[in-house]
Short mmCIF file of C-alpha atoms in Angstrom, two decimals:
data_model
loop_
_atom_site.label_atom_id
_atom_site.label_comp_id
_atom_site.label_asym_id
_atom_site.label_seq_id
_atom_site.Cartn_x
_atom_site.Cartn_y
_atom_site.Cartn_z
CA MET A 1 114.67 86.50 93.22
CA PRO A 2 112.85 89.50 92.46
CA GLU A 3 108.77 89.35 91.85
CA SER A 4 109.05 89.20 88.35
CA ALA A 5 111.90 86.54 88.33
CA VAL A 6 109.82 84.72 90.76
CA HIS A 7 106.89 85.00 88.29
CA LEU A 8 108.98 83.94 85.17
CA ALA A 9 110.46 80.71 86.62
CA LEU A 10 106.75 80.00 88.21
CA VAL A 11 105.29 80.18 84.28
CA GLN A 12 108.27 78.25 83.34
CA SER A 13 107.41 75.32 85.61
CA LEU A 14 103.70 75.56 84.17
CA VAL A 15 104.87 74.87 80.58
CA GLN A 16 107.52 72.42 80.98
CA TRP A 17 104.18 70.15 83.65
CA VAL A 18 102.05 70.89 80.66
CA LYS A 19 104.53 69.35 78.27
CA SER A 20 105.74 66.92 79.88
CA ASN A 21 101.99 65.57 80.97
CA CYS A 22 99.72 66.77 77.80
CA LEU A 23 100.02 65.43 74.31
CA ILE A 24 100.20 68.75 72.82
CA GLU A 25 101.45 67.89 69.03
CA LYS A 26 98.68 65.64 68.56
CA ASP A 27 95.82 67.80 69.63
CA GLY A 28 96.50 70.51 71.52
CA LEU A 29 97.17 74.34 70.85
CA LEU A 30 99.34 75.73 73.49
CA LEU A 31 99.32 79.75 74.04
CA VAL A 32 102.05 81.26 76.77
CA ASP A 33 102.25 84.62 77.92
CA ASP A 34 105.73 85.43 77.45
CA PRO A 35 106.97 89.09 76.31
CA ALA A 36 109.01 87.30 73.89
CA GLN A 37 105.98 85.71 72.15
CA MET A 38 103.68 87.33 69.15
CA ALA A 39 100.70 88.84 70.46
CA SER A 40 99.07 86.59 68.29
CA SER A 41 100.36 83.56 69.84
CA LYS A 42 99.54 84.72 73.48
CA PRO A 43 96.59 83.44 75.90
CA PRO A 44 93.00 84.68 74.94
CA SER A 45 91.54 87.46 76.86
CA ILE A 46 89.20 85.47 79.79
CA ASN A 47 86.55 88.74 81.04
CA GLY A 48 89.66 90.80 80.57
CA TYR A 49 92.24 88.28 82.23
CA PHE A 50 95.31 86.70 80.57
CA PRO A 51 96.11 83.47 81.98
CA ASP A 52 99.79 82.92 81.74
CA VAL A 53 99.49 79.39 79.86
CA TYR A 54 96.38 78.57 78.19
CA LEU A 55 96.48 74.81 76.30
CA ARG A 56 93.28 74.19 74.43
CA GLY A 57 92.35 70.53 73.15
CA LEU A 58 91.40 70.58 69.29
CA ARG A 59 90.19 66.80 69.06
CA LEU A 60 89.00 66.48 72.91
CA ARG A 61 86.92 69.89 74.21
CA SER A 62 89.34 70.43 76.72
CA ILE A 63 91.11 73.44 78.35
CA LEU A 64 93.66 74.10 80.54
CA ILE A 65 94.59 77.23 82.31
CA GLY A 66 97.92 77.50 83.87
CA GLU A 67 97.89 80.33 86.14
CA ALA A 68 101.07 81.09 88.32
CA LYS A 69 101.19 83.67 91.56
CA SER A 70 103.92 84.63 93.58
CA ALA A 71 103.12 84.81 97.47
CA TYR A 72 103.12 88.46 97.36
CA ASP A 73 100.20 88.34 94.88
CA LEU A 74 98.50 85.16 95.87
CA GLU A 75 95.41 86.89 97.79
CA SER A 76 95.06 90.37 95.83
CA ARG A 77 91.65 91.36 95.23
CA HIS A 78 92.90 91.11 91.38
CA SER A 79 94.42 87.43 91.81
CA ARG A 80 90.37 86.23 93.27
CA LYS A 81 88.81 88.22 90.37
CA GLN A 82 90.75 86.56 87.88
CA LEU A 83 91.08 82.39 89.22
CA ALA A 84 86.71 83.47 89.87
CA SER A 85 86.81 84.15 85.82
CA PHE A 86 89.24 81.24 84.90
CA LEU A 87 86.87 79.24 86.62
CA ILE A 88 83.76 80.05 85.82
CA HIS A 89 85.71 80.29 81.99
CA LEU A 90 86.64 76.37 82.29
CA LEU A 91 83.02 75.64 83.57
CA SER A 92 81.68 76.01 80.03
CA VAL A 93 83.94 73.00 78.74
CA GLU A 94 84.19 68.95 79.18
CA ARG A 95 87.04 69.22 80.72
CA GLY A 96 88.00 72.20 82.26
CA THR A 97 91.56 72.25 84.21
CA LEU A 98 92.89 74.97 86.36
CA LEU A 99 96.90 74.38 86.91
CA VAL A 100 98.82 76.22 89.36
CA ALA A 101 101.82 77.58 90.22
CA VAL A 102 102.76 78.84 93.39
CA PRO A 103 105.98 78.72 95.93
CA TRP A 104 106.10 75.49 97.82
CA HIS A 105 105.24 77.68 100.85
CA VAL A 106 101.73 78.96 99.78
CA VAL A 107 100.82 75.98 98.44
CA PRO A 108 98.16 75.08 101.61
CA ARG A 109 96.93 78.89 101.27
CA ALA A 110 96.53 78.89 96.99
CA LYS A 111 94.15 75.18 97.59
CA SER A 112 92.38 77.21 100.03
CA LEU A 113 91.63 80.17 98.38
CA ILE A 114 91.03 78.51 95.37
CA ARG A 115 88.66 75.86 96.99
CA ALA A 116 86.62 79.11 98.20
CA ILE A 117 86.81 80.67 95.22
CA GLN A 118 85.16 77.73 93.56
CA ARG A 119 82.12 77.29 96.33
CA GLU A 120 81.34 80.50 95.53
CA THR A 121 81.32 80.25 91.41
CA ASN A 122 79.85 76.81 91.59
CA SER A 123 83.02 75.53 89.98
CA MET A 124 83.60 72.51 92.20
CA SER A 125 83.69 70.56 89.15
CA VAL A 126 86.88 72.25 87.65
CA GLN A 127 89.86 70.14 87.96
CA THR A 128 92.29 71.76 89.73
CA ILE A 129 96.05 70.78 89.70
CA PHE A 130 98.59 72.29 92.02
CA LEU A 131 102.57 72.39 91.02
CA ASP A 132 105.01 71.37 94.24
CA TYR A 133 108.09 72.14 95.17
CA LEU A 134 108.24 75.14 93.65
CA PRO A 135 110.86 77.86 94.47
CA GLY A 136 109.79 81.67 95.37
CA MET B 1 136.97 91.19 105.39
CA THR B 2 136.47 87.74 108.15
CA GLY B 3 139.88 86.56 107.48
CA SER B 4 141.35 88.71 110.21
CA LEU B 5 138.99 89.47 112.27
CA THR B 6 139.22 88.21 116.03
CA VAL B 7 136.41 88.84 119.11
CA GLU B 8 137.77 90.45 122.19
CA ASN B 9 136.38 92.10 124.99
CA ILE B 10 136.56 95.84 124.64
CA PRO B 11 136.63 97.72 127.49
CA VAL B 12 133.08 100.34 126.69
CA ASP B 13 134.99 103.06 128.14
CA GLN B 14 137.52 102.66 125.04
CA LEU B 15 134.85 102.71 122.74
CA ASP B 16 133.57 105.86 120.96
CA LEU B 17 129.94 106.01 119.38
CA ASP B 18 130.08 106.73 115.98
CA PRO B 19 129.10 109.87 114.34
CA GLU B 20 128.32 108.64 110.94
CA ASN B 21 125.63 105.86 112.64
CA PRO B 22 122.38 106.92 110.56
CA ARG B 23 120.66 107.84 113.81
CA ILE B 24 123.31 109.67 115.41
CA ARG B 25 124.04 111.84 112.84
CA LYS B 26 120.54 112.99 112.12
CA PHE B 27 120.85 114.34 115.40
CA LEU B 28 124.04 116.06 114.35
CA GLU B 29 122.56 117.41 111.58
CA GLN B 30 119.64 118.92 113.45
CA TYR B 31 121.69 120.19 117.20
CA GLY B 32 124.85 120.34 115.85
CA GLY B 33 128.02 120.63 118.42
CA THR B 34 129.42 117.62 120.48
CA PRO B 35 126.30 115.62 122.07
CA SER B 36 126.41 114.57 125.23
CA PHE B 37 126.12 111.00 126.38
CA ASP B 38 122.40 111.66 127.38
CA HIS B 39 122.28 113.40 123.72
CA MET B 40 123.86 110.53 122.27
CA LEU B 41 121.14 108.07 123.87
CA LEU B 42 118.14 110.56 122.30
CA ALA B 43 119.46 110.14 119.18
CA LEU B 44 119.06 106.31 119.33
CA GLY B 45 115.75 106.40 120.97
CA ALA B 46 116.27 105.75 124.40
CA HIS B 47 113.37 107.57 125.22
CA SER B 48 110.51 106.29 122.67
CA SER B 49 108.10 103.77 122.68
CA ASP B 50 106.67 101.62 125.43
CA PRO B 51 108.26 97.85 124.78
CA GLU B 52 104.30 96.90 126.06
CA SER B 53 102.73 98.80 122.57
CA GLY B 54 104.72 97.55 119.95
CA SER B 55 105.95 94.67 118.47
CA SER B 56 109.04 95.90 116.85
CA VAL B 57 112.50 96.02 118.69
CA THR B 58 112.72 99.04 120.57
CA PHE B 59 115.71 100.48 122.53
CA GLN B 60 113.99 99.74 126.05
CA SER B 61 113.26 95.99 124.10
CA LEU B 62 116.62 95.33 123.22
CA LYS B 63 117.62 97.06 126.99
CA GLN B 64 115.75 94.19 128.84
CA SER B 65 116.65 91.55 126.62
CA ILE B 66 120.48 92.41 127.35
CA ARG B 67 119.89 92.72 130.72
CA ALA B 68 117.74 88.97 131.17
CA GLN B 69 120.62 87.70 128.94
CA GLY B 70 123.74 88.94 131.22
CA GLY B 71 124.86 90.27 127.59
CA VAL B 72 125.08 90.39 123.68
CA ILE B 73 124.31 87.16 121.73
CA ASN B 74 126.35 88.93 118.17
CA PRO B 75 129.28 90.67 119.01
CA ILE B 76 129.19 94.61 117.95
CA HIS B 77 131.98 95.57 115.48
CA VAL B 78 134.36 98.21 116.04
CA ASP B 79 137.30 100.17 113.93
CA LYS B 80 140.83 100.33 115.92
CA GLN B 81 142.20 104.10 115.88
CA PRO B 82 145.14 105.33 115.83
CA ASN B 83 144.93 106.64 119.29
CA GLY B 84 144.01 103.26 120.55
CA ARG B 85 140.43 103.63 121.15
CA TYR B 86 137.84 101.95 119.37
CA ARG B 87 135.24 103.27 116.75
CA VAL B 88 132.13 101.51 116.97
CA VAL B 89 131.41 100.68 113.40
CA GLU B 90 127.92 98.57 114.08
CA GLY B 91 126.39 98.05 117.48
CA ASN B 92 126.06 101.79 119.31
CA THR B 93 122.58 100.97 120.78
CA ARG B 94 124.74 98.00 122.60
CA VAL B 95 127.18 99.88 123.97
CA ALA B 96 124.94 103.14 124.81
CA ILE B 97 122.95 100.32 127.01
CA PHE B 98 126.30 99.15 128.55
CA LYS B 99 126.87 102.28 129.54
CA SER B 100 124.14 103.09 131.10
CA PHE B 101 123.81 100.17 132.72
CA ASN B 102 127.44 101.32 133.90
CA ALA B 103 125.77 104.64 134.80
CA GLU B 104 122.97 103.60 136.71
CA LYS B 105 124.73 100.57 138.22
CA ILE B 106 122.92 97.71 137.15
CA LYS B 107 124.23 94.43 138.74
CA GLY B 108 125.82 92.53 136.04
CA SER B 109 129.09 92.67 133.51
CA TRP B 110 128.89 95.55 132.33
CA SER B 111 132.10 97.10 131.60
CA SER B 112 133.50 95.69 128.44
CA ILE B 113 131.95 94.19 125.24
CA PRO B 114 132.83 91.12 122.96
CA ALA B 115 133.49 92.92 119.69
CA PHE B 116 134.67 92.17 116.19
CA VAL B 117 137.87 94.65 115.89
CA HIS B 118 138.81 95.75 112.54
CA GLU B 119 142.12 97.60 111.79
CA LYS B 120 142.10 100.69 109.38
CA LEU B 121 138.70 99.92 108.44
CA PRO B 122 138.40 101.32 104.86
CA GLY B 123 135.15 103.66 104.49
CA PHE B 124 133.64 101.38 102.22
CA LYS B 125 133.59 97.78 104.28
CA ALA B 126 132.21 100.03 107.52
CA ASP B 127 129.43 101.04 104.81
CA ALA B 128 129.18 97.20 103.84
CA ILE B 129 128.74 96.31 107.58
CA ARG B 130 126.14 98.71 107.94
CA LEU B 131 124.21 97.90 105.13
CA GLN B 132 124.36 94.30 106.28
CA CYS B 133 123.30 94.75 109.43
CA HIS B 134 120.59 97.65 109.09
CA ILE B 135 119.48 97.40 105.33
CA VAL B 136 119.24 93.53 104.82
CA GLY B 137 118.96 92.27 108.22
CA PRO B 138 118.46 89.12 109.30
CA ARG B 139 115.85 87.14 108.14
CA PRO B 140 113.00 87.49 110.90
CA TRP B 141 110.92 84.35 111.12
CA ASP B 142 107.06 84.65 110.60
CA PRO B 143 104.72 84.82 113.29
CA TYR B 144 103.87 81.19 113.24
CA SER B 145 106.96 79.75 113.78
CA LYS B 146 107.78 82.44 116.42
CA ALA B 147 104.70 81.07 118.27
CA LYS B 148 105.84 77.89 117.54
CA TYR B 149 109.40 78.53 119.19
CA LEU B 150 108.13 80.48 122.20
CA ASP B 151 105.56 77.24 122.83
CA HIS B 152 108.28 75.09 122.83
CA LEU B 153 110.15 77.34 125.40
CA LEU B 154 107.08 77.52 127.37
CA ASN B 155 106.01 74.07 127.33
CA HIS B 156 108.53 71.75 126.75
CA ASP B 157 111.43 73.21 127.68
CA ASN B 158 109.02 74.57 130.87
CA LEU B 159 111.15 77.82 130.85
CA PRO B 160 108.98 80.60 132.74
CA LEU B 161 107.09 83.08 130.83
CA SER B 162 108.56 85.61 132.83
CA THR B 163 111.86 84.47 131.70
CA ILE B 164 110.66 84.34 128.31
CA VAL B 165 109.42 87.75 128.67
CA GLU B 166 112.75 88.82 129.75
CA LEU B 167 114.41 87.43 126.98
CA CYS B 168 112.26 88.77 124.26
CA GLY B 169 112.90 92.28 126.27
CA GLY B 170 109.10 92.84 127.48
CA ARG B 171 105.93 92.75 125.78
CA ARG B 172 104.32 90.22 128.08
CA LYS B 173 100.74 90.40 126.55
CA GLU B 174 102.31 90.13 122.76
CA ILE B 175 104.61 87.03 123.69
CA ALA B 176 101.28 85.71 125.73
CA GLU B 177 98.95 85.76 123.01
CA TYR B 178 100.95 84.23 120.87
CA ILE B 179 101.72 81.50 122.79
CA ASP B 180 97.81 80.91 123.10
CA ALA B 181 97.15 81.53 119.75
CA TYR B 182 99.34 78.68 118.17
CA ARG B 183 97.84 76.25 121.14
CA ASP B 184 94.33 77.09 119.72
CA MET B 185 96.09 76.76 116.16
CA GLU B 186 96.94 73.37 116.86
CA LYS B 187 94.28 71.97 118.78
CA TYR B 188 91.69 73.44 116.74
CA TYR B 189 92.83 73.83 112.89
CA ARG B 190 95.27 70.97 112.10
CA PRO B 191 92.86 68.25 113.48
CA ILE B 192 90.05 69.55 111.42
CA LEU B 193 92.44 69.17 107.96
CA ASN B 194 92.98 66.35 105.62
CA SER B 195 96.34 66.39 105.75
CA ASP B 196 99.61 68.28 107.16
CA SER B 197 99.90 69.28 104.07
CA ASP B 198 96.58 71.69 104.07
CA PHE B 199 97.85 73.32 106.89
CA ASP B 200 98.39 77.32 106.41
CA PRO B 201 100.66 78.75 109.15
CA ALA B 202 99.56 81.95 107.34
CA ARG B 203 96.54 81.66 109.04
CA PHE B 204 98.16 82.22 112.57
CA SER B 205 97.33 86.20 112.39
CA ALA B 206 93.75 84.84 112.83
CA PHE B 207 94.10 82.98 115.44
CA VAL B 208 96.31 85.50 117.19
CA GLU B 209 93.16 88.32 117.06
CA LEU B 210 90.82 85.29 118.48
CA GLN B 211 92.94 85.72 121.77
CA LYS B 212 91.19 89.43 121.98
CA PRO B 213 88.60 88.76 124.93
CA ASN B 214 85.75 90.38 122.78
CA VAL B 215 86.41 88.17 119.74
CA LYS B 216 86.78 84.97 122.11
CA GLN B 217 83.66 86.16 123.87
CA ALA B 218 81.53 86.11 120.93
CA VAL B 219 82.49 83.57 118.98
CA LEU B 220 81.92 81.02 122.39
CA GLU B 221 78.85 82.48 123.27
CA GLU B 222 76.96 80.50 120.36
CA PHE B 223 79.88 78.46 118.61
CA THR B 224 82.92 76.61 119.71
CA LEU B 225 86.56 77.07 118.75
CA THR B 226 86.14 73.65 116.20
CA ASN B 227 83.59 76.28 114.30
CA PHE B 228 86.16 79.22 114.46
CA ALA B 229 89.03 76.68 112.99
CA GLU B 230 86.44 75.68 110.34
CA TRP B 231 85.69 79.02 109.40
CA ILE B 232 89.48 79.89 108.98
CA ARG B 233 89.88 76.52 106.81
CA ASP B 234 86.58 77.60 104.39
CA ARG B 235 87.19 81.04 104.72
CA ASN B 236 84.37 82.34 106.10
CA ILE B 237 86.56 84.70 107.85
CA ASP B 238 88.47 85.86 104.55
CA PRO B 239 90.52 88.49 104.56
CA LEU B 240 91.88 87.35 107.77
CA ASN B 241 91.64 91.17 109.42
CA THR B 242 87.34 90.77 109.20
CA VAL B 243 88.22 88.36 112.32
CA ARG B 244 88.03 91.61 114.40
CA ALA B 245 84.30 92.03 112.97
CA LEU B 246 83.34 88.61 114.26
CA PRO B 247 81.31 90.39 117.40
CA ARG B 248 79.05 92.51 115.13
CA ILE B 249 78.24 90.08 112.51
CA LEU B 250 77.63 87.62 114.94
CA LYS B 251 75.59 89.73 117.17
CA ASN B 252 73.29 90.63 113.73
CA PRO B 253 71.01 87.79 112.93
CA GLN B 254 70.95 88.69 109.21
CA ALA B 255 75.07 89.65 109.18
CA LYS B 256 75.61 86.35 110.85
CA ASP B 257 73.59 84.38 108.25
CA LYS B 258 75.40 85.37 105.64
CA PHE B 259 78.46 84.86 107.23
CA LEU B 260 78.06 81.24 107.53
CA ALA B 261 76.91 80.74 104.06
CA VAL B 262 79.14 82.97 102.51
CA ASN B 263 81.71 84.60 104.33
CA ALA B 264 82.57 87.70 106.31
CA ARG B 265 83.40 90.56 103.96
CA GLU B 266 79.99 90.08 102.15
CA ALA B 267 78.50 89.84 105.94
CA ILE B 268 80.24 93.13 106.99
CA LYS B 269 78.30 94.62 103.45
CA LEU B 270 75.12 94.02 105.80
CA LEU B 271 76.59 96.40 108.43
CA GLU B 272 77.71 98.96 106.58
CA VAL B 273 75.83 102.39 106.47
CA PRO B 274 73.92 102.83 103.52
CA THR B 275 75.11 104.47 100.64
CA ALA B 276 73.94 108.18 100.82
CA PRO B 277 71.44 109.31 98.15
CA GLY B 278 72.93 111.27 95.16
CA LEU B 279 76.27 109.87 95.42
CA ALA B 280 76.15 107.88 91.88
CA ASN B 281 75.85 111.20 90.42
CA VAL B 282 79.20 112.53 92.10
CA SER B 283 82.48 111.63 89.70
CA LEU B 284 85.39 110.02 90.97
CA GLU B 285 87.10 113.09 91.63
CA GLN B 286 85.16 114.67 93.75
CA LEU B 287 84.51 111.91 95.56
CA LEU B 288 88.36 111.13 96.22
CA ARG B 289 88.39 115.00 97.23
CA GLY B 290 85.84 114.07 99.95
CA VAL B 291 87.59 111.43 101.10
CA ILE B 292 90.95 113.42 101.52
CA GLU B 293 89.56 116.15 103.19
CA LYS B 294 87.99 113.93 105.47
CA LEU B 295 90.72 112.28 106.11
CA ASP B 296 93.05 114.92 106.67
CA THR B 297 90.94 116.69 109.18
CA MET B 298 90.21 113.84 111.11
CA GLY B 299 91.19 114.17 114.84
CA TRP B 300 93.77 112.21 116.86
CA ARG B 301 91.09 111.26 119.01
CA GLU B 302 88.40 109.93 116.46
CA LEU B 303 91.82 108.03 114.98
CA ASP B 304 91.96 106.71 118.78
CA VAL B 305 88.36 105.66 118.23
CA ILE B 306 88.86 103.51 115.04
CA LYS B 307 92.10 102.19 116.51
CA ALA B 308 90.43 100.80 119.83
CA ASP B 309 87.71 99.24 117.76
CA LEU B 310 89.24 97.54 114.52
CA GLY B 311 86.29 95.32 114.15
CA SER B 312 83.86 98.23 113.57
CA ASN B 313 82.69 99.60 110.12
CA LYS B 314 84.65 102.31 109.93
CA ALA B 315 88.02 100.56 110.38
CA GLN B 316 87.17 97.99 107.67
CA LEU B 317 86.06 100.38 105.46
CA LEU B 318 89.52 102.05 105.97
CA VAL B 319 91.07 98.98 105.56
CA GLU B 320 89.19 97.54 102.42
CA ALA B 321 89.91 101.20 100.68
CA HIS B 322 93.70 100.88 101.28
CA GLU B 323 93.23 97.76 99.91
CA VAL B 324 91.57 99.07 96.86
CA LEU B 325 93.71 102.08 96.64
CA THR B 326 97.02 100.26 96.58
CA GLU B 327 95.57 97.49 93.56
CA VAL B 328 94.64 100.80 91.76
CA CYS B 329 97.99 102.62 92.21
CA GLU B 330 99.93 99.98 91.90
CA LYS B 331 98.24 99.32 88.44
CA ILE B 332 98.83 103.05 86.74
CA THR B 333 102.15 102.77 88.43
CA GLU B 334 103.55 99.76 87.09
CA LYS B 335 106.08 100.27 84.23
CA THR B 336 104.42 98.83 80.79
CA PRO B 337 107.26 95.66 79.67
#
């Protein structure tokens, strides 16, 4: 599968997970970085980085950021800075969650990378969820 | 294509190397004429690369592996010609090796080679075979899986190291390092993880670097290999290539403290040469021009010095600069969706 197709499939997994596990209709606004979407319904820029999925709770002060990374892209400097920005942003809300979709074989790497970034940015309190069994 | 295929043992003296083979064609384009067998060997890389020096499969390492194995595992592909001879479509190097064994009178059965025999193979099918073999190729195992298998052969199947080295076509140092790295990783890294699902095989390369005598010695002077495994788990050694800088980091008290508190990348910054005064006022274009000129005029002696110590400031900065430049270049050449 080409890189872009892998990324697209991972983003779809994020959206699917959010739709199955979060009460979007009642109290959420779901924004997805999808080329087919209008610019106004895309996730906001966070310190210059655009997440793949952004879910803002309306009643609860909660934000979920979903980010998909291919194995190739996971450890790049860009990804590290981007993930650090997201984690710092999520610290500012009552319930911040970072949802991560990576191919199954790099899940341990993604976990250790994000734990390290959390230590560096003092954002250990941000909840992280890693999707499992994804192709790529 | 495979419907009517048969595997036969074809006498090597009935085989003609393929002038369409890209390596041979390149040679023919340069020198023209009808190449001798020695020229064919030259074109196929018979005289290049010491098998101990690199990790790729060279002519010499393939030769050693075939000799140790007593033959080839995968049959070659040949196309039967109207004159009764066979043109080698895929497997020219293996045939050249068999022929050279015969010429050198190497003990063994080198007079015939197993081959898939095609007849009147259309050009596009020959291309398809070459493409699958050389452009797509078999999927290589990742380094950790290779090491796991090598360790299994040595420590479970009790195959002597010398036999494994022979079957792998040489590269004793590399194979021994892989096996030692695998054992260190299993012994020190796996037990400190919360669960097996946290085990990241991609960290293996750090354990390979650990086998370098200066790195292991630097660690063991004050720490243990469990500490090393913790640094890998906690990403104090991050990115992984910074493991080469450990001897310098651990020698410098300030850098060591930074390394233990944050990570190797930050620690390396304390070892670096301070920025020259006035550089802040230089434009990016001027700086890049200066860097290009410096690199372009770098002699092979200096390159050899850097190559010999990949943990040095210069080597680490070059790797970091490469990383940053690649990322920026990827961004500026990225197509907008």
